[in-house]
Amino acid sequence: MTQASVLFEVQDGCALVTLNRPEKLNSFIPDMHARLREALAASAAREDVRAVLLTGAGRAFCAGQDLGERVVAPGAPPPDLGQSLGTLYNPLVRALRTLEKPVVCAVNGVAAGAGANLALACDIVLAGRSARFVQAFAKIGLMPDSGGTYFLPRLVGMARAMGLALLADSLGAEDAARIGLIWRCTDDAALMGEARAVAAALASGPTKAYGAIKESLYASPHNTLDAQLNLERDIQRELGRTEDYREGVAAFKEKRAPAFRGR
Ligand code: LHQ
């Protein structure tokens, strides 16, 4: 029996999603797309999932598109990369950003091409010290995709975005954390422990507030201050009606830890 290209398991409110083609540096083939889409859809739908932790098996996080699939024979018509993005990669990025639950990414090794941008689409990105981020696209005659041209300038500013995209060099995890591309760099051996702890903390938190934080922070770069103030007013109104808000305030008054239920 062939191994599943994506592993999915739920434990203590957290869905662990593992890209699982280690012999191909977890590069994307259609089956991996389909299974990752399924895992994210299940994470969205299941009430017992309140946070997602995404990682890769083996020495890489993800090397982007499997280029073994992309060799064009002489004389053959050119591939429609737009179709591949429109039907496979873009839906994944959208699914991560619109999931109303926090997504932690543990970058356990190299993250290249669409693999790098898949990581950047997650909400909190931790990386082991030996991990690296490579906007490899220009090396094969392409430009960053899967949200790369959107995420890079917003995360690290235009000068660094341009350098990373044009030069397509490897950026180590420590430098990635230093310039604000990711949340934190950890020792390799500590990565999964720290990532699990972050995901577990989020899985026992106020899930609706986390969904609201994602929605409002991701809307922020496009909004005027006025529009953002209105958005905060409207979403906070909704949060004020949640059980978790009641519980948070009660716990504060009673000087105890809150028991959030994600409702
Ligand atoms: C691979 C790959 C790989 C297959 C390493 N595929 N085998 C999607 C479709 C639609 C539109 C266009 O855009 C996209 C999105 C994209 O993602 S395009 C960008 C695709 N990815 C890349 O260009 C990255 C290519 N890989 C690399 O640059 C390096 O391999 C990295 C930086 C990932 C790792 O470098 P090393 O650690 O030095 O490992 P390596 O190069 O020796 O690779 C190990 C093996 O993995 C090797 O196979 P081999 O049989 O020689 O051991 C590689 O051929 C294979 N591999 N990436 N994407």
PDB file of C-alpha atoms and ligand atoms in Angstrom:
ATOM      1  CA  MET A   1       0.000   0.000   0.000  1.00  0.00           C
ATOM      2  CA  THR A   2       1.346   3.469  -0.830  1.00  0.00           C
ATOM      3  CA  GLN A   3       1.773   5.958   1.998  1.00  0.00           C
ATOM      4  CA  ALA A   4      -0.696   8.847   2.367  1.00  0.00           C
ATOM      5  CA  SER A   5       0.823  12.060   1.008  1.00  0.00           C
ATOM      6  CA  VAL A   6      -0.708  14.025   3.902  1.00  0.00           C
ATOM      7  CA  LEU A   7      -1.204  12.709   7.434  1.00  0.00           C
ATOM      8  CA  PHE A   8      -4.057  14.043   9.547  1.00  0.00           C
ATOM      9  CA  GLU A   9      -4.651  13.378  13.222  1.00  0.00           C
ATOM     10  CA  VAL A  10      -6.659  15.178  15.868  1.00  0.00           C
ATOM     11  CA  GLN A  11      -5.597  15.246  19.498  1.00  0.00           C
ATOM     12  CA  ASP A  12      -6.706  17.502  22.331  1.00  0.00           C
ATOM     13  CA  GLY A  13      -8.383  20.061  20.087  1.00  0.00           C
ATOM     14  CA  CYS A  14      -5.475  20.310  17.694  1.00  0.00           C
ATOM     15  CA  ALA A  15      -5.265  18.919  14.142  1.00  0.00           C
ATOM     16  CA  LEU A  16      -1.750  17.838  13.218  1.00  0.00           C
ATOM     17  CA  VAL A  17      -1.349  17.965   9.432  1.00  0.00           C
ATOM     18  CA  THR A  18       1.902  16.510   8.076  1.00  0.00           C
ATOM     19  CA  LEU A  19       3.061  16.796   4.456  1.00  0.00           C
ATOM     20  CA  ASN A  20       4.302  13.278   3.835  1.00  0.00           C
ATOM     21  CA  ARG A  21       6.392  12.777   0.695  1.00  0.00           C
ATOM     22  CA  PRO A  22       9.744  12.966   2.475  1.00  0.00           C
ATOM     23  CA  GLU A  23      11.644  11.227  -0.330  1.00  0.00           C
ATOM     24  CA  LYS A  24      10.594  14.136  -2.630  1.00  0.00           C
ATOM     25  CA  LEU A  25      11.099  16.845  -0.019  1.00  0.00           C
ATOM     26  CA  ASN A  26       7.294  16.955   0.374  1.00  0.00           C
ATOM     27  CA  SER A  27       6.929  18.589  -3.039  1.00  0.00           C
ATOM     28  CA  PHE A  28       3.405  18.980  -4.351  1.00  0.00           C
ATOM     29  CA  ILE A  29       1.631  16.533  -6.625  1.00  0.00           C
ATOM     30  CA  PRO A  30      -2.145  16.684  -7.235  1.00  0.00           C
ATOM     31  CA  ASP A  31      -2.843  13.992  -4.635  1.00  0.00           C
ATOM     32  CA  MET A  32      -1.053  15.997  -1.946  1.00  0.00           C
ATOM     33  CA  HIS A  33      -3.103  19.051  -2.871  1.00  0.00           C
ATOM     34  CA  ALA A  34      -6.329  17.070  -2.622  1.00  0.00           C
ATOM     35  CA  ARG A  35      -5.433  15.590   0.749  1.00  0.00           C
ATOM     36  CA  LEU A  36      -4.267  18.881   2.173  1.00  0.00           C
ATOM     37  CA  ARG A  37      -7.488  20.516   1.016  1.00  0.00           C
ATOM     38  CA  GLU A  38      -9.428  17.706   2.726  1.00  0.00           C
ATOM     39  CA  ALA A  39      -7.441  18.101   5.941  1.00  0.00           C
ATOM     40  CA  LEU A  40      -8.114  21.853   6.040  1.00  0.00           C
ATOM     41  CA  ALA A  41     -11.803  21.353   5.244  1.00  0.00           C
ATOM     42  CA  ALA A  42     -12.069  18.781   8.047  1.00  0.00           C
ATOM     43  CA  SER A  43     -10.272  21.165  10.413  1.00  0.00           C
ATOM     44  CA  ALA A  44     -12.743  23.906   9.534  1.00  0.00           C
ATOM     45  CA  ALA A  45     -15.793  21.685   9.908  1.00  0.00           C
ATOM     46  CA  ARG A  46     -14.944  19.725  13.068  1.00  0.00           C
ATOM     47  CA  GLU A  47     -15.926  21.312  16.346  1.00  0.00           C
ATOM     48  CA  ASP A  48     -13.294  19.283  18.169  1.00  0.00           C
ATOM     49  CA  VAL A  49     -10.565  21.040  16.155  1.00  0.00           C
ATOM     50  CA  ARG A  50      -9.701  24.491  17.528  1.00  0.00           C
ATOM     51  CA  ALA A  51      -6.183  24.903  16.113  1.00  0.00           C
ATOM     52  CA  VAL A  52      -4.144  23.416  13.292  1.00  0.00           C
ATOM     53  CA  LEU A  53      -0.452  22.533  13.275  1.00  0.00           C
ATOM     54  CA  LEU A  54       1.099  22.091   9.812  1.00  0.00           C
ATOM     55  CA  THR A  55       4.530  20.515   9.328  1.00  0.00           C
ATOM     56  CA  GLY A  56       6.533  18.279   7.007  1.00  0.00           C
ATOM     57  CA  ALA A  57       7.904  14.739   7.357  1.00  0.00           C
ATOM     58  CA  GLY A  58      11.625  14.141   6.996  1.00  0.00           C
ATOM     59  CA  ARG A  59      14.313  16.729   6.325  1.00  0.00           C
ATOM     60  CA  ALA A  60      12.199  19.270   4.383  1.00  0.00           C
ATOM     61  CA  PHE A  61       9.053  21.237   5.032  1.00  0.00           C
ATOM     62  CA  CYS A  62       8.083  21.471   1.343  1.00  0.00           C
ATOM     63  CA  ALA A  63      10.027  22.050  -1.897  1.00  0.00           C
ATOM     64  CA  GLY A  64       7.031  23.529  -3.743  1.00  0.00           C
ATOM     65  CA  GLN A  65       5.746  22.013  -6.953  1.00  0.00           C
ATOM     66  CA  ASP A  66       7.199  18.579  -7.809  1.00  0.00           C
ATOM     67  CA  LEU A  67       9.294  19.571 -10.809  1.00  0.00           C
ATOM     68  CA  GLY A  68       9.560  15.954 -11.887  1.00  0.00           C
ATOM     69  CA  GLU A  69       5.992  16.439 -13.090  1.00  0.00           C
ATOM     70  CA  ARG A  70       6.819  19.596 -14.981  1.00  0.00           C
ATOM     71  CA  VAL A  71       9.399  18.625 -17.559  1.00  0.00           C
ATOM     72  CA  VAL A  72       8.085  19.735 -20.968  1.00  0.00           C
ATOM     73  CA  ALA A  73       9.165  17.512 -23.856  1.00  0.00           C
ATOM     74  CA  PRO A  74      10.636  19.298 -26.882  1.00  0.00           C
ATOM     75  CA  GLY A  75       7.831  20.316 -29.235  1.00  0.00           C
ATOM     76  CA  ALA A  76       5.120  19.733 -26.620  1.00  0.00           C
ATOM     77  CA  PRO A  77       2.725  22.622 -25.912  1.00  0.00           C
ATOM     78  CA  PRO A  78       3.579  24.804 -22.896  1.00  0.00           C
ATOM     79  CA  PRO A  79       1.830  23.935 -19.614  1.00  0.00           C
ATOM     80  CA  ASP A  80      -0.947  26.134 -18.263  1.00  0.00           C
ATOM     81  CA  LEU A  81       0.591  27.182 -14.950  1.00  0.00           C
ATOM     82  CA  GLY A  82      -2.295  29.585 -14.390  1.00  0.00           C
ATOM     83  CA  GLN A  83      -4.678  26.669 -14.303  1.00  0.00           C
ATOM     84  CA  SER A  84      -2.510  24.860 -11.811  1.00  0.00           C
ATOM     85  CA  LEU A  85      -2.410  27.923  -9.564  1.00  0.00           C
ATOM     86  CA  GLY A  86      -6.108  28.667  -9.964  1.00  0.00           C
ATOM     87  CA  THR A  87      -7.279  25.158  -9.204  1.00  0.00           C
ATOM     88  CA  LEU A  88      -4.650  23.827  -6.785  1.00  0.00           C
ATOM     89  CA  TYR A  89      -2.419  26.390  -5.049  1.00  0.00           C
ATOM     90  CA  ASN A  90      -4.678  29.414  -4.729  1.00  0.00           C
ATOM     91  CA  PRO A  91      -7.500  27.466  -3.034  1.00  0.00           C
ATOM     92  CA  LEU A  92      -5.003  26.192  -0.450  1.00  0.00           C
ATOM     93  CA  VAL A  93      -3.751  29.672   0.388  1.00  0.00           C
ATOM     94  CA  ARG A  94      -7.323  30.940   0.637  1.00  0.00           C
ATOM     95  CA  ALA A  95      -8.314  27.998   2.834  1.00  0.00           C
ATOM     96  CA  LEU A  96      -5.480  28.753   5.274  1.00  0.00           C
ATOM     97  CA  ARG A  97      -6.197  32.468   5.478  1.00  0.00           C
ATOM     98  CA  THR A  98      -9.965  32.166   5.812  1.00  0.00           C
ATOM     99  CA  LEU A  99      -9.964  29.253   8.281  1.00  0.00           C
ATOM    100  CA  GLU A 100     -11.595  30.725  11.376  1.00  0.00           C
ATOM    101  CA  LYS A 101      -9.112  28.919  13.608  1.00  0.00           C
ATOM    102  CA  PRO A 102      -5.408  29.608  14.129  1.00  0.00           C
ATOM    103  CA  VAL A 103      -2.893  27.731  11.993  1.00  0.00           C
ATOM    104  CA  VAL A 104       0.609  27.171  13.370  1.00  0.00           C
ATOM    105  CA  CYS A 105       3.323  26.136  10.927  1.00  0.00           C
ATOM    106  CA  ALA A 106       6.398  24.233  12.112  1.00  0.00           C
ATOM    107  CA  VAL A 107       8.971  24.616   9.349  1.00  0.00           C
ATOM    108  CA  ASN A 108      11.174  21.606   9.983  1.00  0.00           C
ATOM    109  CA  GLY A 109      13.548  22.053   7.034  1.00  0.00           C
ATOM    110  CA  VAL A 110      13.813  23.738   3.674  1.00  0.00           C
ATOM    111  CA  ALA A 111      10.707  25.575   2.464  1.00  0.00           C
ATOM    112  CA  ALA A 112      11.090  26.433  -1.216  1.00  0.00           C
ATOM    113  CA  GLY A 113       8.869  27.887  -3.934  1.00  0.00           C
ATOM    114  CA  ALA A 114       5.201  27.391  -3.168  1.00  0.00           C
ATOM    115  CA  GLY A 115       6.323  25.513  -0.046  1.00  0.00           C
ATOM    116  CA  ALA A 116       7.795  28.717   1.373  1.00  0.00           C
ATOM    117  CA  ASN A 117       4.655  30.659   0.604  1.00  0.00           C
ATOM    118  CA  LEU A 118       2.408  27.959   2.015  1.00  0.00           C
ATOM    119  CA  ALA A 119       4.269  28.468   5.309  1.00  0.00           C
ATOM    120  CA  LEU A 120       3.890  32.257   5.056  1.00  0.00           C
ATOM    121  CA  ALA A 121       0.132  31.831   4.586  1.00  0.00           C
ATOM    122  CA  CYS A 122      -0.075  30.336   8.098  1.00  0.00           C
ATOM    123  CA  ASP A 123      -0.799  32.499  11.133  1.00  0.00           C
ATOM    124  CA  ILE A 124       2.160  31.679  13.363  1.00  0.00           C
ATOM    125  CA  VAL A 125       5.328  30.335  11.765  1.00  0.00           C
ATOM    126  CA  LEU A 126       8.053  28.669  13.831  1.00  0.00           C
ATOM    127  CA  ALA A 127      11.146  27.277  12.163  1.00  0.00           C
ATOM    128  CA  GLY A 128      13.998  25.060  13.301  1.00  0.00           C
ATOM    129  CA  ARG A 129      17.418  26.701  13.122  1.00  0.00           C
ATOM    130  CA  SER A 130      18.491  24.594  10.140  1.00  0.00           C
ATOM    131  CA  ALA A 131      15.354  25.436   8.150  1.00  0.00           C
ATOM    132  CA  ARG A 132      15.591  27.890   5.282  1.00  0.00           C
ATOM    133  CA  PHE A 133      13.218  29.797   3.062  1.00  0.00           C
ATOM    134  CA  VAL A 134      13.873  29.985  -0.675  1.00  0.00           C
ATOM    135  CA  GLN A 135      11.812  31.986  -3.160  1.00  0.00           C
ATOM    136  CA  ALA A 136      13.226  29.581  -5.745  1.00  0.00           C
ATOM    137  CA  PHE A 137      10.933  30.659  -8.572  1.00  0.00           C
ATOM    138  CA  ALA A 138      13.282  32.972 -10.503  1.00  0.00           C
ATOM    139  CA  LYS A 139      15.797  30.132 -10.722  1.00  0.00           C
ATOM    140  CA  ILE A 140      13.361  28.291 -13.000  1.00  0.00           C
ATOM    141  CA  GLY A 141      12.135  31.356 -14.894  1.00  0.00           C
ATOM    142  CA  LEU A 142       9.076  32.116 -12.775  1.00  0.00           C
ATOM    143  CA  MET A 143       7.937  34.697 -10.244  1.00  0.00           C
ATOM    144  CA  PRO A 144       6.797  33.981  -6.682  1.00  0.00           C
ATOM    145  CA  ASP A 145       3.255  32.635  -6.577  1.00  0.00           C
ATOM    146  CA  SER A 146       0.930  31.056  -4.008  1.00  0.00           C
ATOM    147  CA  GLY A 147       0.683  34.469  -2.360  1.00  0.00           C
ATOM    148  CA  GLY A 148       4.425  35.220  -2.361  1.00  0.00           C
ATOM    149  CA  THR A 149       4.116  38.619  -4.022  1.00  0.00           C
ATOM    150  CA  TYR A 150       1.408  39.474  -1.479  1.00  0.00           C
ATOM    151  CA  PHE A 151       3.003  38.158   1.699  1.00  0.00           C
ATOM    152  CA  LEU A 152       6.621  39.202   1.171  1.00  0.00           C
ATOM    153  CA  PRO A 153       6.300  43.002   0.936  1.00  0.00           C
ATOM    154  CA  ARG A 154       3.732  43.034   3.720  1.00  0.00           C
ATOM    155  CA  LEU A 155       5.863  40.959   6.060  1.00  0.00           C
ATOM    156  CA  VAL A 156       9.341  42.304   5.407  1.00  0.00           C
ATOM    157  CA  GLY A 157       8.983  45.466   3.279  1.00  0.00           C
ATOM    158  CA  MET A 158       9.600  46.044  -0.407  1.00  0.00           C
ATOM    159  CA  ALA A 159      13.420  46.137  -0.359  1.00  0.00           C
ATOM    160  CA  ARG A 160      13.733  42.725   1.276  1.00  0.00           C
ATOM    161  CA  ALA A 161      10.838  41.278  -0.723  1.00  0.00           C
ATOM    162  CA  MET A 162      12.547  42.351  -3.920  1.00  0.00           C
ATOM    163  CA  GLY A 163      15.907  40.916  -2.845  1.00  0.00           C
ATOM    164  CA  LEU A 164      14.381  37.590  -1.828  1.00  0.00           C
ATOM    165  CA  ALA A 165      12.334  37.276  -5.035  1.00  0.00           C
ATOM    166  CA  LEU A 166      14.968  38.453  -7.538  1.00  0.00           C
ATOM    167  CA  LEU A 167      18.010  36.763  -6.041  1.00  0.00           C
ATOM    168  CA  ALA A 168      16.137  33.595  -4.977  1.00  0.00           C
ATOM    169  CA  ASP A 169      18.782  32.934  -2.316  1.00  0.00           C
ATOM    170  CA  SER A 170      18.236  30.805   0.787  1.00  0.00           C
ATOM    171  CA  LEU A 171      17.267  32.737   3.908  1.00  0.00           C
ATOM    172  CA  GLY A 172      18.091  30.904   7.151  1.00  0.00           C
ATOM    173  CA  ALA A 173      15.503  30.592   9.919  1.00  0.00           C
ATOM    174  CA  GLU A 174      17.355  32.922  12.283  1.00  0.00           C
ATOM    175  CA  ASP A 175      17.479  35.670   9.672  1.00  0.00           C
ATOM    176  CA  ALA A 176      13.862  34.985   8.742  1.00  0.00           C
ATOM    177  CA  ALA A 177      12.858  35.608  12.356  1.00  0.00           C
ATOM    178  CA  ARG A 178      15.150  38.649  12.644  1.00  0.00           C
ATOM    179  CA  ILE A 179      13.563  40.411   9.656  1.00  0.00           C
ATOM    180  CA  GLY A 180      10.013  39.506  10.673  1.00  0.00           C
ATOM    181  CA  LEU A 181       9.271  36.953   7.961  1.00  0.00           C
ATOM    182  CA  ILE A 182       8.340  34.423  10.665  1.00  0.00           C
ATOM    183  CA  TRP A 183       7.381  34.485  14.334  1.00  0.00           C
ATOM    184  CA  ARG A 184      10.272  32.562  15.886  1.00  0.00           C
ATOM    185  CA  CYS A 185      13.317  30.382  15.260  1.00  0.00           C
ATOM    186  CA  THR A 186      13.936  27.483  17.663  1.00  0.00           C
ATOM    187  CA  ASP A 187      16.588  24.818  18.095  1.00  0.00           C
ATOM    188  CA  ASP A 188      15.851  21.982  15.675  1.00  0.00           C
ATOM    189  CA  ALA A 189      15.295  19.485  18.483  1.00  0.00           C
ATOM    190  CA  ALA A 190      12.877  21.825  20.246  1.00  0.00           C
ATOM    191  CA  LEU A 191      10.809  22.753  17.180  1.00  0.00           C
ATOM    192  CA  MET A 192       7.974  20.241  17.406  1.00  0.00           C
ATOM    193  CA  GLY A 193       7.699  20.554  21.185  1.00  0.00           C
ATOM    194  CA  GLU A 194       7.411  24.327  20.968  1.00  0.00           C
ATOM    195  CA  ALA A 195       5.039  24.206  17.996  1.00  0.00           C
ATOM    196  CA  ARG A 196       2.808  21.680  19.755  1.00  0.00           C
ATOM    197  CA  ALA A 197       2.757  23.841  22.882  1.00  0.00           C
ATOM    198  CA  VAL A 198       1.752  26.927  20.875  1.00  0.00           C
ATOM    199  CA  ALA A 199      -0.940  24.968  19.026  1.00  0.00           C
ATOM    200  CA  ALA A 200      -2.202  23.433  22.301  1.00  0.00           C
ATOM    201  CA  ALA A 201      -2.446  26.863  23.933  1.00  0.00           C
ATOM    202  CA  LEU A 202      -4.406  28.147  20.946  1.00  0.00           C
ATOM    203  CA  ALA A 203      -6.631  25.034  20.939  1.00  0.00           C
ATOM    204  CA  SER A 204      -7.751  25.794  24.470  1.00  0.00           C
ATOM    205  CA  GLY A 205      -8.265  29.504  23.811  1.00  0.00           C
ATOM    206  CA  PRO A 206     -11.214  31.650  22.718  1.00  0.00           C
ATOM    207  CA  THR A 207     -11.595  30.282  19.186  1.00  0.00           C
ATOM    208  CA  LYS A 208     -14.082  32.912  18.029  1.00  0.00           C
ATOM    209  CA  ALA A 209     -11.776  35.702  19.165  1.00  0.00           C
ATOM    210  CA  TYR A 210      -8.918  34.078  17.261  1.00  0.00           C
ATOM    211  CA  GLY A 211     -11.062  33.910  14.120  1.00  0.00           C
ATOM    212  CA  ALA A 212     -11.888  37.590  14.588  1.00  0.00           C
ATOM    213  CA  ILE A 213      -8.215  38.480  15.099  1.00  0.00           C
ATOM    214  CA  LYS A 214      -7.331  36.742  11.825  1.00  0.00           C
ATOM    215  CA  GLU A 215     -10.131  38.446   9.929  1.00  0.00           C
ATOM    216  CA  SER A 216      -9.363  41.921  11.208  1.00  0.00           C
ATOM    217  CA  LEU A 217      -5.565  41.804  11.031  1.00  0.00           C
ATOM    218  CA  TYR A 218      -5.606  40.362   7.521  1.00  0.00           C
ATOM    219  CA  ALA A 219      -8.098  43.040   6.433  1.00  0.00           C
ATOM    220  CA  SER A 220      -6.027  45.815   7.980  1.00  0.00           C
ATOM    221  CA  PRO A 221      -3.471  46.508   5.201  1.00  0.00           C
ATOM    222  CA  HIS A 222      -6.282  47.324   2.750  1.00  0.00           C
ATOM    223  CA  ASN A 223      -8.392  49.440   5.049  1.00  0.00           C
ATOM    224  CA  THR A 224      -8.397  53.077   6.069  1.00  0.00           C
ATOM    225  CA  LEU A 225      -8.319  53.776   9.801  1.00  0.00           C
ATOM    226  CA  ASP A 226     -12.009  54.610   9.586  1.00  0.00           C
ATOM    227  CA  ALA A 227     -12.898  51.349   7.917  1.00  0.00           C
ATOM    228  CA  GLN A 228     -10.789  49.392  10.377  1.00  0.00           C
ATOM    229  CA  LEU A 229     -12.398  51.128  13.367  1.00  0.00           C
ATOM    230  CA  ASN A 230     -15.806  50.192  11.982  1.00  0.00           C
ATOM    231  CA  LEU A 231     -14.701  46.614  11.451  1.00  0.00           C
ATOM    232  CA  GLU A 232     -13.429  46.407  15.046  1.00  0.00           C
ATOM    233  CA  ARG A 233     -16.709  47.821  16.327  1.00  0.00           C
ATOM    234  CA  ASP A 234     -18.769  45.296  14.373  1.00  0.00           C
ATOM    235  CA  ILE A 235     -16.690  42.235  15.167  1.00  0.00           C
ATOM    236  CA  GLN A 236     -16.195  43.148  18.827  1.00  0.00           C
ATOM    237  CA  ARG A 237     -19.968  43.458  19.098  1.00  0.00           C
ATOM    238  CA  GLU A 238     -20.226  39.811  18.043  1.00  0.00           C
ATOM    239  CA  LEU A 239     -17.464  38.720  20.415  1.00  0.00           C
ATOM    240  CA  GLY A 240     -19.217  40.474  23.287  1.00  0.00           C
ATOM    241  CA  ARG A 241     -22.053  37.992  22.817  1.00  0.00           C
ATOM    242  CA  THR A 242     -19.905  34.863  23.087  1.00  0.00           C
ATOM    243  CA  GLU A 243     -19.741  32.430  26.000  1.00  0.00           C
ATOM    244  CA  ASP A 244     -15.976  32.769  25.991  1.00  0.00           C
ATOM    245  CA  TYR A 245     -16.131  36.504  26.647  1.00  0.00           C
ATOM    246  CA  ARG A 246     -18.422  35.896  29.634  1.00  0.00           C
ATOM    247  CA  GLU A 247     -16.095  33.186  30.870  1.00  0.00           C
ATOM    248  CA  GLY A 248     -12.994  35.352  30.365  1.00  0.00           C
ATOM    249  CA  VAL A 249     -14.401  38.197  32.410  1.00  0.00           C
ATOM    250  CA  ALA A 250     -15.791  35.872  35.119  1.00  0.00           C
ATOM    251  CA  ALA A 251     -12.437  34.087  35.405  1.00  0.00           C
ATOM    252  CA  PHE A 252     -10.625  37.411  35.697  1.00  0.00           C
ATOM    253  CA  LYS A 253     -12.928  38.544  38.496  1.00  0.00           C
ATOM    254  CA  GLU A 254     -12.614  35.199  40.281  1.00  0.00           C
ATOM    255  CA  LYS A 255      -8.824  35.191  39.874  1.00  0.00           C
ATOM    256  CA  ARG A 256      -8.771  31.805  38.142  1.00  0.00           C
ATOM    257  CA  ALA A 257      -7.728  30.516  34.726  1.00  0.00           C
ATOM    258  CA  PRO A 258     -10.507  30.791  32.144  1.00  0.00           C
ATOM    259  CA  ALA A 259     -11.997  27.582  30.705  1.00  0.00           C
ATOM    260  CA  PHE A 260     -12.692  28.677  27.139  1.00  0.00           C
ATOM    261  CA  ARG A 261     -14.863  26.390  25.058  1.00  0.00           C
ATOM    262  CA  GLY A 262     -14.553  28.064  21.677  1.00  0.00           C
ATOM    263  CA  ARG A 263     -18.143  29.303  21.698  1.00  0.00           C
TER     264      ARG A 263
HETATM  265  C1  LHQ B   1      12.767  17.911  -5.976  1.00  0.00           C
HETATM  266  C2  LHQ B   1      12.263  19.193  -5.744  1.00  0.00           C
HETATM  267  C3  LHQ B   1      11.078  19.573  -6.394  1.00  0.00           C
HETATM  268  C4  LHQ B   1      11.049  17.462  -7.379  1.00  0.00           C
HETATM  269  C5  LHQ B   1      14.044  18.997  -4.611  1.00  0.00           C
HETATM  270  N1  LHQ B   1      10.504  18.673  -7.199  1.00  0.00           N
HETATM  271  N2  LHQ B   1      12.160  17.055  -6.809  1.00  0.00           N
HETATM  272  C6  LHQ B   1       3.439  25.571  -9.033  1.00  0.00           C
HETATM  273  C7  LHQ B   1       2.841  25.134 -10.268  1.00  0.00           C
HETATM  274  C8  LHQ B   1       2.319  26.128 -11.069  1.00  0.00           C
HETATM  275  C9  LHQ B   1       2.937  27.219 -11.340  1.00  0.00           C
HETATM  276  C10 LHQ B   1       4.267  27.476 -10.980  1.00  0.00           C
HETATM  277  O1  LHQ B   1       4.519  27.529  -9.605  1.00  0.00           O
HETATM  278  C11 LHQ B   1       4.294  26.533  -8.810  1.00  0.00           C
HETATM  279  C12 LHQ B   1       4.883  26.686  -7.528  1.00  0.00           C
HETATM  280  C13 LHQ B   1       6.302  26.260  -7.297  1.00  0.00           C
HETATM  281  O2  LHQ B   1       6.534  25.783  -6.246  1.00  0.00           O
HETATM  282  S1  LHQ B   1       7.496  26.533  -8.459  1.00  0.00           S
HETATM  283  C14 LHQ B   1       8.990  26.225  -7.535  1.00  0.00           C
HETATM  284  C15 LHQ B   1       9.275  24.747  -7.416  1.00  0.00           C
HETATM  285  N3  LHQ B   1      10.347  24.476  -6.487  1.00  0.00           N
HETATM  286  C16 LHQ B   1      11.621  24.750  -6.724  1.00  0.00           C
HETATM  287  O3  LHQ B   1      12.003  25.313  -7.716  1.00  0.00           O
HETATM  288  C17 LHQ B   1      12.598  24.236  -5.691  1.00  0.00           C
HETATM  289  C18 LHQ B   1      13.530  23.223  -6.328  1.00  0.00           C
HETATM  290  N4  LHQ B   1      14.422  22.647  -5.327  1.00  0.00           N
HETATM  291  C19 LHQ B   1      15.468  23.301  -4.832  1.00  0.00           C
HETATM  292  O4  LHQ B   1      15.746  24.429  -5.138  1.00  0.00           O
HETATM  293  C20 LHQ B   1      16.319  22.536  -3.860  1.00  0.00           C
HETATM  294  O5  LHQ B   1      16.145  21.172  -4.084  1.00  0.00           O
HETATM  295  C21 LHQ B   1      15.962  22.842  -2.397  1.00  0.00           C
HETATM  296  C22 LHQ B   1      16.368  24.287  -2.084  1.00  0.00           C
HETATM  297  C23 LHQ B   1      14.469  22.671  -2.109  1.00  0.00           C
HETATM  298  C24 LHQ B   1      16.715  21.864  -1.478  1.00  0.00           C
HETATM  299  O6  LHQ B   1      18.078  21.890  -1.791  1.00  0.00           O
HETATM  300  P1  LHQ B   1      19.038  20.753  -1.200  1.00  0.00           P
HETATM  301  O7  LHQ B   1      18.806  20.664   0.267  1.00  0.00           O
HETATM  302  O8  LHQ B   1      20.405  21.064  -1.677  1.00  0.00           O
HETATM  303  O9  LHQ B   1      18.525  19.383  -1.819  1.00  0.00           O
HETATM  304  P2  LHQ B   1      18.654  18.876  -3.316  1.00  0.00           P
HETATM  305  O10 LHQ B   1      18.563  19.988  -4.278  1.00  0.00           O
HETATM  306  O11 LHQ B   1      19.850  17.972  -3.421  1.00  0.00           O
HETATM  307  O12 LHQ B   1      17.320  18.006  -3.459  1.00  0.00           O
HETATM  308  C25 LHQ B   1      17.214  16.703  -2.892  1.00  0.00           C
HETATM  309  C26 LHQ B   1      16.399  15.858  -3.826  1.00  0.00           C
HETATM  310  O13 LHQ B   1      15.064  16.376  -3.882  1.00  0.00           O
HETATM  311  C27 LHQ B   1      16.936  15.919  -5.255  1.00  0.00           C
HETATM  312  O14 LHQ B   1      16.675  14.676  -5.855  1.00  0.00           O
HETATM  313  P3  LHQ B   1      17.849  13.579  -6.048  1.00  0.00           P
HETATM  314  O15 LHQ B   1      17.168  12.433  -6.727  1.00  0.00           O
HETATM  315  O16 LHQ B   1      18.911  14.230  -6.867  1.00  0.00           O
HETATM  316  O17 LHQ B   1      18.324  13.280  -4.633  1.00  0.00           O
HETATM  317  C28 LHQ B   1      16.063  16.957  -5.885  1.00  0.00           C
HETATM  318  O18 LHQ B   1      15.971  16.833  -7.276  1.00  0.00           O
HETATM  319  C29 LHQ B   1      14.719  16.678  -5.231  1.00  0.00           C
HETATM  320  N5  LHQ B   1      13.873  17.837  -5.253  1.00  0.00           N
HETATM  321  N6  LHQ B   1      13.071  19.846  -4.889  1.00  0.00           N
HETATM  322  N7  LHQ B   1      10.503  20.766  -6.203  1.00  0.00           N
END
